[in-house]
Coordinates of C-alpha atoms in Angstrom, one line a residue:
Chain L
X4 CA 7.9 31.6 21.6
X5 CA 9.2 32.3 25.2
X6 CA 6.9 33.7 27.6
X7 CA 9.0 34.2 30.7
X8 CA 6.2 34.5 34.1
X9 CA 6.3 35.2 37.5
X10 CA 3.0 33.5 38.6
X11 CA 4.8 31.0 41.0
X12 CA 6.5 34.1 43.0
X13 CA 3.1 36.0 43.0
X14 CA 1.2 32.9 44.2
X15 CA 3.7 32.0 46.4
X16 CA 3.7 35.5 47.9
X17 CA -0.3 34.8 48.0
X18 CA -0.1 31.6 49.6
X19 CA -2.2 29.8 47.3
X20 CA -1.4 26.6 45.6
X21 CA -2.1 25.5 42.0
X22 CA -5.5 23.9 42.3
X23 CA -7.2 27.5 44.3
X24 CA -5.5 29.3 41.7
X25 CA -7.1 27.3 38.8
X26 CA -10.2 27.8 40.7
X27 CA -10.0 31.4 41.0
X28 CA -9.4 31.9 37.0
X29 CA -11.1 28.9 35.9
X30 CA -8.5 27.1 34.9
X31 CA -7.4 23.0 36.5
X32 CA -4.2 22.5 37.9
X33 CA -2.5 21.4 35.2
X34 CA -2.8 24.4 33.3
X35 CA -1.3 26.2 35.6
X36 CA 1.1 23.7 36.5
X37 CA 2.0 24.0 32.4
X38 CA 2.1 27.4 32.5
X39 CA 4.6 28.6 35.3
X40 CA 7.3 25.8 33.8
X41 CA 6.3 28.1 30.4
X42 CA 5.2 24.9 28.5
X43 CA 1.7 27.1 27.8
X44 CA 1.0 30.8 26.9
X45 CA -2.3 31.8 28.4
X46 CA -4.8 33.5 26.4
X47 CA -5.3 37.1 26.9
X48 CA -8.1 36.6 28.8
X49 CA -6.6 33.9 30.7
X50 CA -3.5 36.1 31.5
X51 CA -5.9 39.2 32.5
X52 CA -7.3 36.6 34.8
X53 CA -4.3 35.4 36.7
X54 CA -3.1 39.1 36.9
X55 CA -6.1 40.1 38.8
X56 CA -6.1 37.5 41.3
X57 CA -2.2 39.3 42.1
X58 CA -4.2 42.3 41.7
X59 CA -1.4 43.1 39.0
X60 CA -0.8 43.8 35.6
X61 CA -0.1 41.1 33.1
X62 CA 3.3 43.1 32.7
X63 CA 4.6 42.4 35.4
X64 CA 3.5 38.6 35.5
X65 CA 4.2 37.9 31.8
X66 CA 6.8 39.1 29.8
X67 CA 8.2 38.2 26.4
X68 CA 11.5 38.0 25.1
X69 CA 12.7 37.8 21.3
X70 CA 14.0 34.6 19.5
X71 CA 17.7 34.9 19.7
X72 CA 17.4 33.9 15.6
X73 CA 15.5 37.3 14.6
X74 CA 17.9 39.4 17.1
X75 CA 21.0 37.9 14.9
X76 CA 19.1 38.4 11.3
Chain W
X12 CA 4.6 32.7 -8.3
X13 CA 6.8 30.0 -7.8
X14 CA 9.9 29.7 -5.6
X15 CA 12.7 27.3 -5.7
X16 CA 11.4 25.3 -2.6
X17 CA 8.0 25.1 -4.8
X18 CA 9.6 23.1 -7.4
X19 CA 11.7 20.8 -5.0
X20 CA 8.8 19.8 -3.2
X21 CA 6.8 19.4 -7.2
X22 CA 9.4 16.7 -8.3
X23 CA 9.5 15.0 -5.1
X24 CA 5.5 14.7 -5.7
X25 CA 6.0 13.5 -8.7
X26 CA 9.2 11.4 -7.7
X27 CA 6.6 9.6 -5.3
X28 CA 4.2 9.1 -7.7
X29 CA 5.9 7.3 -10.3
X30 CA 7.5 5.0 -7.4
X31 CA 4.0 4.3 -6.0
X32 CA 3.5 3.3 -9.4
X33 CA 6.0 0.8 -9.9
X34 CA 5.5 -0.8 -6.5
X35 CA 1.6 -0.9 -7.0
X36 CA 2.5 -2.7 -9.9
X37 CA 5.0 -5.0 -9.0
X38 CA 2.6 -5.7 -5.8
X39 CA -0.1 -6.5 -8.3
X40 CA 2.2 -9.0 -10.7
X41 CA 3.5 -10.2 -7.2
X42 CA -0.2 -11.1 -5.9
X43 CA -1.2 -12.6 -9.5
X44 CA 2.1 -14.7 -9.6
X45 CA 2.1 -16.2 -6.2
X46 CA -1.6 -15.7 -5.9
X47 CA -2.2 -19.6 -4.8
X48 CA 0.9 -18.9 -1.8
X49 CA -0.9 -15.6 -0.6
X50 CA -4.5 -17.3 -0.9
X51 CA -3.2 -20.0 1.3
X52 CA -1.4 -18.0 3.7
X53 CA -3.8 -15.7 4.4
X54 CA -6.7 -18.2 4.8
X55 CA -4.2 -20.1 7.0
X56 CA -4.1 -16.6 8.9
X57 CA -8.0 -16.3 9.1
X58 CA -8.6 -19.9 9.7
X59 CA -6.3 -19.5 13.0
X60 CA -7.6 -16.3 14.2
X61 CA -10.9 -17.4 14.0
X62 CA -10.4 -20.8 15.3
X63 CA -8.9 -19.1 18.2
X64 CA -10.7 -16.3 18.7
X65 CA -12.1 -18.0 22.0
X66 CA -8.8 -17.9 23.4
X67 CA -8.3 -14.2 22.2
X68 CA -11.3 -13.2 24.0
X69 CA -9.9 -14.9 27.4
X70 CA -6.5 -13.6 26.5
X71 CA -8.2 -10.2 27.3
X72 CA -7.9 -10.8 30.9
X73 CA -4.1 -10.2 31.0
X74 CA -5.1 -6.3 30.1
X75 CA -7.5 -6.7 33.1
X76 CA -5.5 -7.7 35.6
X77 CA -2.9 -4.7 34.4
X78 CA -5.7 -2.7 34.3
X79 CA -7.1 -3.7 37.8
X80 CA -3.4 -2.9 39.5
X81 CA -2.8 0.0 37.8
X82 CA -5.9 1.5 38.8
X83 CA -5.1 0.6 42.5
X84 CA -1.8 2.0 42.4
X85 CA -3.3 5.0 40.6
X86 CA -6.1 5.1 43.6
X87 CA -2.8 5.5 46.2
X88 CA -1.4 7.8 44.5
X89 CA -4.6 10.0 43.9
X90 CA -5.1 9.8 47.9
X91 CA -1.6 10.8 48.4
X92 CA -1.6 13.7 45.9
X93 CA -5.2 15.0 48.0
X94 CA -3.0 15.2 51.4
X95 CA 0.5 16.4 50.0
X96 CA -0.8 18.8 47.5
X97 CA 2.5 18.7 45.8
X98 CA 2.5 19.2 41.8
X99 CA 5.0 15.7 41.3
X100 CA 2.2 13.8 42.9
X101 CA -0.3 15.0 41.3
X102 CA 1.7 14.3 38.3
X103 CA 2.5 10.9 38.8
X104 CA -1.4 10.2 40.1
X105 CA -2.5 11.6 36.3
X106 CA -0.3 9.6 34.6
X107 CA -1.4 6.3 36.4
X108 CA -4.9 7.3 36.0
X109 CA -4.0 7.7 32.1
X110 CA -2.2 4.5 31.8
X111 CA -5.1 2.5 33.3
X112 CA -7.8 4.4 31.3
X113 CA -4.9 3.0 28.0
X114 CA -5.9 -0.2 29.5
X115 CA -9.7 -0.2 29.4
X116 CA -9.4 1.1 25.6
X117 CA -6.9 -1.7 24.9
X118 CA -9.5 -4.2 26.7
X119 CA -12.4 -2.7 24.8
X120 CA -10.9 -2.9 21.5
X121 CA -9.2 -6.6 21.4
X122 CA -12.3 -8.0 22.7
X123 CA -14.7 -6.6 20.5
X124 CA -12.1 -7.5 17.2
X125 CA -11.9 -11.3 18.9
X126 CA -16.0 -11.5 19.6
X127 CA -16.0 -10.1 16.1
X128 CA -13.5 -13.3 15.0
X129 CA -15.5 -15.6 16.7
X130 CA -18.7 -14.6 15.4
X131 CA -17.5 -15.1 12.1
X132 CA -16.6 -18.4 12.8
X133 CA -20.6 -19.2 12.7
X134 CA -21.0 -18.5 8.9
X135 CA -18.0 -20.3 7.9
X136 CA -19.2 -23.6 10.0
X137 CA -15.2 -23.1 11.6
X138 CA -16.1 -24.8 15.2
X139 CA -18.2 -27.7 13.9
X140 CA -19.9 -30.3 16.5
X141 CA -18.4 -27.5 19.4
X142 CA -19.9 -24.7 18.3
X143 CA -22.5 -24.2 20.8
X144 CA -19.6 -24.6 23.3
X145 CA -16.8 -22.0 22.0
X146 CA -20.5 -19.8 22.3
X147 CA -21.1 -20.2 25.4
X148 CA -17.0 -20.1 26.7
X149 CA -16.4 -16.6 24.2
X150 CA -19.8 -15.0 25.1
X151 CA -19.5 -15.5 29.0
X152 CA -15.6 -14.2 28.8
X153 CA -16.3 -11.4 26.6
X154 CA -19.3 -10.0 28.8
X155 CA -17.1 -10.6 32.3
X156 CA -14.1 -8.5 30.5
X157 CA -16.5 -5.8 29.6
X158 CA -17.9 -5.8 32.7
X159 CA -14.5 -5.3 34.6
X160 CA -13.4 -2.8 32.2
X161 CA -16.9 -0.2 32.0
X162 CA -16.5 -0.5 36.2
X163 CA -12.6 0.3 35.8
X164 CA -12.9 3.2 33.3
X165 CA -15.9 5.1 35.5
X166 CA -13.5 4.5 38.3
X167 CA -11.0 5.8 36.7
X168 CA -12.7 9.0 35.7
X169 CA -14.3 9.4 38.9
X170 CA -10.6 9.0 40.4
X171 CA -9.5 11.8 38.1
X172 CA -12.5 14.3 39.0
X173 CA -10.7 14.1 42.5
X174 CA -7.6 15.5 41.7
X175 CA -9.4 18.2 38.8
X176 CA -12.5 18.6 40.7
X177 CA -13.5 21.3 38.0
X178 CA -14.7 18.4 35.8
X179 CA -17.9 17.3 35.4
X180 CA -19.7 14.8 33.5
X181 CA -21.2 10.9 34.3
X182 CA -19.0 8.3 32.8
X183 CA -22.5 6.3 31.9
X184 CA -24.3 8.8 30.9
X185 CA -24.6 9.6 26.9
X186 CA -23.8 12.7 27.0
X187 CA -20.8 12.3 29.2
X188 CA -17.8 13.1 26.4
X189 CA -20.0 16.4 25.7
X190 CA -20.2 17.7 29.3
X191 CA -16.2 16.4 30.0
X192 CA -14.9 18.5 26.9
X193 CA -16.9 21.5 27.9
X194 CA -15.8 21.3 31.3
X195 CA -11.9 21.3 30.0
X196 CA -10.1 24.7 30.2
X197 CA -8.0 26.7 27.5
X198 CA -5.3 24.2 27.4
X199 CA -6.7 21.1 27.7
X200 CA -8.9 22.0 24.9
X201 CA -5.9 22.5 22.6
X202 CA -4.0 19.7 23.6
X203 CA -7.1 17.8 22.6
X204 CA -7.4 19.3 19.4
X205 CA -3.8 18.8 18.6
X206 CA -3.8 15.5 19.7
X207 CA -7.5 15.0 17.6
X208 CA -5.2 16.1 14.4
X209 CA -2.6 14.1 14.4
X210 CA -4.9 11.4 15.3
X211 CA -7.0 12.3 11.3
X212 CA -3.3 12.9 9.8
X213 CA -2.6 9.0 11.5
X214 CA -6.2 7.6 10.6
X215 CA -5.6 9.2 6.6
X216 CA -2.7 7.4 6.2
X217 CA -4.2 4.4 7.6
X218 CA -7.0 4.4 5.7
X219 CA -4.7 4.3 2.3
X220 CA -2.6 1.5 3.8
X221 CA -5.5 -0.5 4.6
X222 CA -7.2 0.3 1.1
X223 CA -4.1 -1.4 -0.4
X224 CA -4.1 -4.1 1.5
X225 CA -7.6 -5.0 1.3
X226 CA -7.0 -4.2 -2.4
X227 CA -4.4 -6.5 -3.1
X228 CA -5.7 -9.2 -1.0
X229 CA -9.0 -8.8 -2.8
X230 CA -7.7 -10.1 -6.0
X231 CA -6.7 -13.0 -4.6
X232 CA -8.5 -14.1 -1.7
X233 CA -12.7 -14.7 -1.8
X234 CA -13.1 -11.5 0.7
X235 CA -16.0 -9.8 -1.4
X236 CA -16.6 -6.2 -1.5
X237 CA -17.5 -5.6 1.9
X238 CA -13.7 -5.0 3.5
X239 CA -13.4 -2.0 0.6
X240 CA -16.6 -0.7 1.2
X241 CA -16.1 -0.6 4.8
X242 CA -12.8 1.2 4.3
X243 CA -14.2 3.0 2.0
X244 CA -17.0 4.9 4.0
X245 CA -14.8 5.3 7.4
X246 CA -12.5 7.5 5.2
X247 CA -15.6 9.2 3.9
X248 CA -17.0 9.6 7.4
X249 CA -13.9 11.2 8.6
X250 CA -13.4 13.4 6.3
X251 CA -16.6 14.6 6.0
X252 CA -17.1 15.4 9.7
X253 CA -14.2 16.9 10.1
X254 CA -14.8 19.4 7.5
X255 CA -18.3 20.1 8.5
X256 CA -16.8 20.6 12.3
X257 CA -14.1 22.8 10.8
X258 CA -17.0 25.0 9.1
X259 CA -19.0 24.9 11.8
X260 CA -16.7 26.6 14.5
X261 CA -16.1 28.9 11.6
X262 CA -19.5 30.1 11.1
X263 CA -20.0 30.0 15.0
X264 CA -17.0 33.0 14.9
X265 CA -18.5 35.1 11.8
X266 CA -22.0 35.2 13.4
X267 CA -20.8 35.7 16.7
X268 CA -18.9 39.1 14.8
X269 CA -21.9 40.1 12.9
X270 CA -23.7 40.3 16.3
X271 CA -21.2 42.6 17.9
X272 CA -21.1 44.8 14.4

């Protein structure tokens, strides 16, 4: 399922690294290491989380794009 | 109702079944035929094991001295990860950390199966007039190797709540698995529970392949009940707990939705 996100730009653009982000969301490093290379889809309350940190909505962190196999059936 | 796909994957059950069958049976005629060949190998087998078991036990040290470096290396790494902050090294400092926490499970493991061995050895009268010395040479080996690996694995752990300072829990203490899972996040909590299932998929599979064994051995070597009961009630165990966990977290859910309602 590909979950496409933006939460290296926005916590680049916050100056934070992975470890004060997990912090900040309770979450470790990994996690969010595992999620911005999109090995992971956040729960929702994860997601709602990490979007107020960015003080942003989880649209415009997370977005999701259809299997090219159901656009072609 | 039944689809086309259902009835492939019926006659492929049944397909499986009959050539369980037929190799069940042939192992059985097999055993029966050459039972005086497998009787002799395998106590050949046992005999060696347990006359070496003392050596086993010292073998042990090999794992601790890969242990001991990895966990060194990994202790570098972890240092370097704290300064750099950069996601490779923190990386490569997990994966050290894991591969000497392997260790410490592999050193834990062989050396209680060799104690186990040697301990044997005592009913069957195996080390004769030198008995009190293969003791004394197993006993003091086995207690230095777990010794070296309880210090590495707390070391270990206490390396890794560097680099994922959110964890908590006492390596020595009882309750230290408890307070280390609840400490895990989202993730980590699935990739333990996928990793726990395939581990009961692995372990039921096991269990039948072991039954078999044990089964087939049984009917032609003196090995008594005991290996069968053994297997017996570890598959019981497992499968019982798991399905009282799987309940469990289920009724945890439908109370905690009753209360809401």
């Amino acid at each position: 399922m590909p979950l496409n996100n933006k939460v290296k730009k926005f916590r680049a653009a916050k100056n934070i690294n992975q470890q004060q982000l997990g912090s900040l969301v309770g979450a470790s490093r990994q996690t969010i290491s595992l999620i911005e290379r999109g090995d992971y889809s956040p729960s929702v309350i994860l997601a709602l989380k990490i979007a107020a940190v960015f003080s942003a909505t989880v649209e415009d962190i997370f977005s999701y794009t259809e299997e090219t196999d159901n656009e072609n059936s | 109702m039944k689809t086309a796909n259902d009835k492939k994957i019926f006659f492929k059950f049944i397909i499986i079944c009959v050539a369980s069958l037929i190799a069940g049976a042939a192992m059985g005629f097999l055993s029966s035929m050459y039972d005086v060949s497998l009787n002799t190998a395998v106590t050949f087998i046992f005999d060696f094991l347990v006359k070496n078991s003392v050596w086993l036990i010292c073998f042990n040290f090999i794992f601790v001295v890969l242990g001991i470096f990895s966990y060194v290396q990994s202790k570098a790494l972890v240092k370097k990860a704290l300064a750099d902050q950069e996601e490779e090294s923190f990386e490569k400092a997990d994966e050290k950390l894991q591969s000497c926490l392997n260790y410490t499970n592999l050193i834990t493991i062989f050396s209680f199966t060799a104690f186990g061995l040697m301990a044997s050895g005592f009913s069957t009268q195996t080390f004769g007039e030198d008995k009190m010395l293969y003791t004394a040479i197993g006993l003091s080996a086995f207690i230095v190797i777990l010794v070296i690996a309880t210090w590495l694995q707390v070391s270990a752990i206490n390396q890794t709540k560097l680099i994922y300072p959110e964890k908590n829990g006492n390596a020595l203490d009882t309750k230290f698995r408890k307070q280390w899972f609840d400490s895990c996040d989202e993730a980590e909590k699935a990739l333990i529970g996928a990793a726990a299932y395939k581990s009961y998929i692995t372990m039921t599979y096991s269990f039948i392949a072991y039954f078999l064994a044990v089964l087939v051995l049984s009917m032609t070597v003196p090995v008594g009940p005991l290996p069968i009961l053994i297997v017996g009630s570890l598959w019981l165990i497992q499968s019982v707990s798991y399905a009282r966990e799987c309940k469990k977290i289920q009724n945890k859910s439908t109370n905690k939705e009753k209360k809401e309602r």
